[in-house]
Amino acid sequence: MTIDVMTVNGSGCKQGSAEVIVSPDNTSFWVIYSDYLAQAGKGAGATDFRKNCQLTLQINIPQGFTYGIAEATYGGYGYLKPGATGYQSVNYYFQGQSATTTWKHSFTGPFDDNWSITHKTEFSEIVWSPCGEQKNLNVNSALRVDKGSSDANTNSFMTMDYQRGEVRTLHHFSWKRC
């Protein structure tokens, strides 16, 4: 199996700030972000509260097989003042399909630590690539920070990046024959 990155788009992953690495045993892949930050409060711009990244990946697999995302681990760093809330979400879908897998998680301030979330999909609920067709996999992640009732003179933020604590996002495949 090989993975080709077709596009990287979004406010959380400017060109050149996301790297995809396939595991040696072809059962998973990492996405390493280097500039993925959402923030709200003092000093934040009007659109800084929400950042997203859509990766379009061409997964080249052997004939007669299909795959889906069975598990994903996301991580980063969060600094949320009391009253602020942070959100991390991701969805997966194949080019031309409406079927999707979506995961969401929230964090409540006060929070000042590294974070890591693992999302697991039951085998019966995995969205599979179409058999016999080459369809791109879209991975659309987002971070959002809501300052809520936190002090107006403070700033809250969440990151999803590699530089803070060597955190990477890890995606595990599930395979089956067509």
Short mmCIF file of C-alpha atoms in Angstrom, two decimals:
data_model
loop_
_atom_site.label_atom_id
_atom_site.label_comp_id
_atom_site.label_asym_id
_atom_site.label_seq_id
_atom_site.Cartn_x
_atom_site.Cartn_y
_atom_site.Cartn_z
CA MET A 1 0.00 0.00 0.00
CA THR A 2 1.12 3.54 -0.67
CA ILE A 3 -0.44 6.90 0.09
CA ASP A 4 -0.21 9.92 -2.19
CA VAL A 5 -1.20 13.30 -0.75
CA MET A 6 -3.37 14.91 -3.43
CA THR A 7 -4.31 18.13 -1.61
CA VAL A 8 -3.88 19.79 1.76
CA ASN A 9 -6.36 22.62 2.32
CA GLY A 10 -7.52 24.63 5.27
CA SER A 11 -6.75 27.33 7.76
CA GLY A 12 -5.11 24.77 10.08
CA CYS A 13 -2.72 23.31 7.53
CA LYS A 14 -1.22 25.86 5.24
CA GLN A 15 0.76 24.45 2.33
CA GLY A 16 3.76 22.49 3.59
CA SER A 17 2.57 22.27 7.20
CA ALA A 18 1.14 18.71 7.11
CA GLU A 19 3.11 15.55 6.37
CA VAL A 20 1.73 12.02 5.84
CA ILE A 21 3.84 8.96 6.76
CA VAL A 22 2.77 5.34 6.15
CA SER A 23 3.74 2.74 8.78
CA PRO A 24 6.21 0.05 7.64
CA ASP A 25 3.54 -2.68 7.95
CA ASN A 26 0.93 -0.66 5.97
CA THR A 27 -1.67 -0.88 8.74
CA SER A 28 -1.70 2.80 9.64
CA PHE A 29 -0.53 6.28 8.73
CA TRP A 30 0.47 9.37 10.67
CA VAL A 31 -0.30 12.97 9.86
CA ILE A 32 2.16 15.42 11.36
CA TYR A 33 0.89 19.01 11.61
CA SER A 34 3.27 21.88 12.29
CA ASP A 35 0.95 24.92 12.32
CA TYR A 36 -2.53 23.98 13.60
CA LEU A 37 -3.76 26.48 16.25
CA ALA A 38 -7.25 27.71 17.17
CA GLN A 39 -7.62 30.51 19.72
CA ALA A 40 -10.19 32.88 21.19
CA GLY A 41 -10.02 35.89 23.47
CA LYS A 42 -7.51 38.69 23.80
CA GLY A 43 -5.24 39.02 20.76
CA ALA A 44 -7.16 36.48 18.62
CA GLY A 45 -8.37 37.48 15.18
CA ALA A 46 -12.02 37.22 14.16
CA THR A 47 -11.50 33.85 12.40
CA ASP A 48 -8.89 32.35 14.75
CA PHE A 49 -11.50 30.53 16.88
CA ARG A 50 -11.90 27.75 14.28
CA LYS A 51 -9.22 26.04 12.21
CA ASN A 52 -9.65 23.07 9.91
CA CYS A 53 -7.60 20.87 7.65
CA GLN A 54 -8.85 18.72 4.80
CA LEU A 55 -6.43 16.14 3.46
CA THR A 56 -7.28 14.40 0.20
CA LEU A 57 -5.37 11.13 0.04
CA GLN A 58 -5.06 8.59 -2.74
CA ILE A 59 -4.67 5.21 -1.06
CA ASN A 60 -3.16 2.72 -3.50
CA ILE A 61 -4.22 -0.76 -2.40
CA PRO A 62 -3.92 -4.28 -3.83
CA GLN A 63 -6.68 -5.50 -6.17
CA GLY A 64 -9.49 -7.34 -4.43
CA PHE A 65 -9.27 -5.44 -1.13
CA THR A 66 -11.09 -2.56 0.48
CA TYR A 67 -10.22 -0.49 3.55
CA GLY A 68 -11.68 1.94 6.05
CA ILE A 69 -10.49 3.93 9.04
CA ALA A 70 -11.03 1.80 12.16
CA GLU A 71 -9.28 3.96 14.75
CA ALA A 72 -7.61 7.35 14.96
CA THR A 73 -5.63 9.09 17.69
CA TYR A 74 -5.37 12.86 17.72
CA GLY A 75 -3.37 14.97 20.12
CA GLY A 76 -1.94 18.38 20.84
CA TYR A 77 -1.86 20.96 23.59
CA GLY A 78 -4.68 22.93 25.16
CA TYR A 79 -4.71 26.06 27.28
CA LEU A 80 -8.30 26.92 28.21
CA LYS A 81 -9.20 29.50 30.82
CA PRO A 82 -12.13 28.86 33.22
CA GLY A 83 -15.35 29.29 31.23
CA ALA A 84 -13.72 28.50 27.85
CA THR A 85 -14.35 25.34 25.83
CA GLY A 86 -12.29 23.62 23.14
CA TYR A 87 -13.52 21.18 20.52
CA GLN A 88 -11.76 18.66 18.28
CA SER A 89 -13.61 16.90 15.48
CA VAL A 90 -12.84 14.81 12.41
CA ASN A 91 -14.80 13.13 9.66
CA TYR A 92 -13.80 10.74 6.90
CA TYR A 93 -15.47 10.18 3.56
CA PHE A 94 -14.62 8.84 0.14
CA GLN A 95 -14.77 10.94 -3.00
CA GLY A 96 -18.34 10.98 -4.34
CA GLN A 97 -19.87 9.27 -1.28
CA SER A 98 -22.16 10.74 1.32
CA ALA A 99 -21.40 8.04 3.90
CA THR A 100 -19.08 9.40 6.57
CA THR A 101 -17.57 8.61 9.93
CA THR A 102 -17.57 11.58 12.32
CA TRP A 103 -16.00 11.93 15.76
CA LYS A 104 -16.21 14.90 18.14
CA HIS A 105 -14.71 15.65 21.55
CA SER A 106 -14.86 18.67 23.86
CA PHE A 107 -12.54 20.05 26.55
CA THR A 108 -13.64 22.39 29.34
CA GLY A 109 -11.50 25.03 30.99
CA PRO A 110 -9.60 25.33 33.15
CA PHE A 111 -7.28 23.09 31.13
CA ASP A 112 -3.51 23.46 30.63
CA ASP A 113 -1.98 20.22 29.35
CA ASN A 114 -1.22 17.94 26.43
CA TRP A 115 -4.32 16.13 25.19
CA SER A 116 -4.84 12.89 23.30
CA ILE A 117 -8.10 11.38 22.07
CA THR A 118 -8.55 7.96 20.45
CA HIS A 119 -11.67 7.41 18.34
CA LYS A 120 -12.63 3.80 17.55
CA THR A 121 -15.21 2.58 15.05
CA GLU A 122 -16.90 -0.79 15.43
CA PHE A 123 -16.13 -3.07 12.46
CA SER A 124 -19.82 -3.10 11.43
CA GLU A 125 -19.87 0.73 11.28
CA ILE A 126 -16.68 1.33 9.26
CA VAL A 127 -17.22 3.25 6.02
CA TRP A 128 -15.40 1.21 3.34
CA SER A 129 -13.77 2.37 0.14
CA PRO A 130 -15.74 1.25 -2.93
CA CYS A 131 -14.51 -2.13 -4.22
CA GLY A 132 -12.78 -2.02 -7.60
CA GLU A 133 -12.74 1.80 -7.76
CA GLN A 134 -9.99 4.30 -7.02
CA LYS A 135 -11.66 6.93 -4.80
CA ASN A 136 -9.74 9.46 -2.77
CA LEU A 137 -10.08 9.43 1.02
CA ASN A 138 -10.90 12.81 2.56
CA VAL A 139 -9.85 13.45 6.17
CA ASN A 140 -11.44 16.66 7.46
CA SER A 141 -10.34 17.68 10.97
CA ALA A 142 -11.13 20.81 12.96
CA LEU A 143 -10.22 22.59 16.17
CA ARG A 144 -12.49 25.22 17.70
CA VAL A 145 -12.18 27.37 20.82
CA ASP A 146 -15.10 29.23 22.41
CA LYS A 147 -14.08 31.82 25.00
CA GLY A 148 -17.49 31.44 26.69
CA SER A 149 -17.62 33.19 30.05
CA SER A 150 -13.82 33.41 30.42
CA ASP A 151 -12.25 36.76 31.29
CA ALA A 152 -12.21 39.04 28.21
CA ASN A 153 -8.57 39.96 28.93
CA THR A 154 -7.37 36.36 28.56
CA ASN A 155 -6.61 34.07 25.63
CA SER A 156 -7.49 30.37 25.30
CA PHE A 157 -6.10 28.08 22.61
CA MET A 158 -5.76 24.52 21.33
CA THR A 159 -3.12 23.09 19.04
CA MET A 160 -2.86 19.91 17.04
CA ASP A 161 0.77 19.79 16.08
CA TYR A 162 3.99 17.83 16.13
CA GLN A 163 6.26 20.37 17.81
CA ARG A 164 4.45 20.39 21.14
CA GLY A 165 5.33 17.13 22.89
CA GLU A 166 6.03 15.11 19.74
CA VAL A 167 2.30 14.49 19.20
CA ARG A 168 1.14 13.04 15.89
CA THR A 169 -2.23 11.93 14.60
CA LEU A 170 -2.34 8.20 13.96
CA HIS A 171 -4.92 6.49 11.72
CA HIS A 172 -5.38 2.70 11.71
CA PHE A 173 -6.85 0.88 8.72
CA SER A 174 -9.16 -2.06 8.74
CA TRP A 175 -8.95 -4.31 5.67
CA LYS A 176 -11.29 -6.82 4.07
CA ARG A 177 -11.64 -8.65 0.76
CA CYS A 178 -14.13 -7.31 -1.75
#
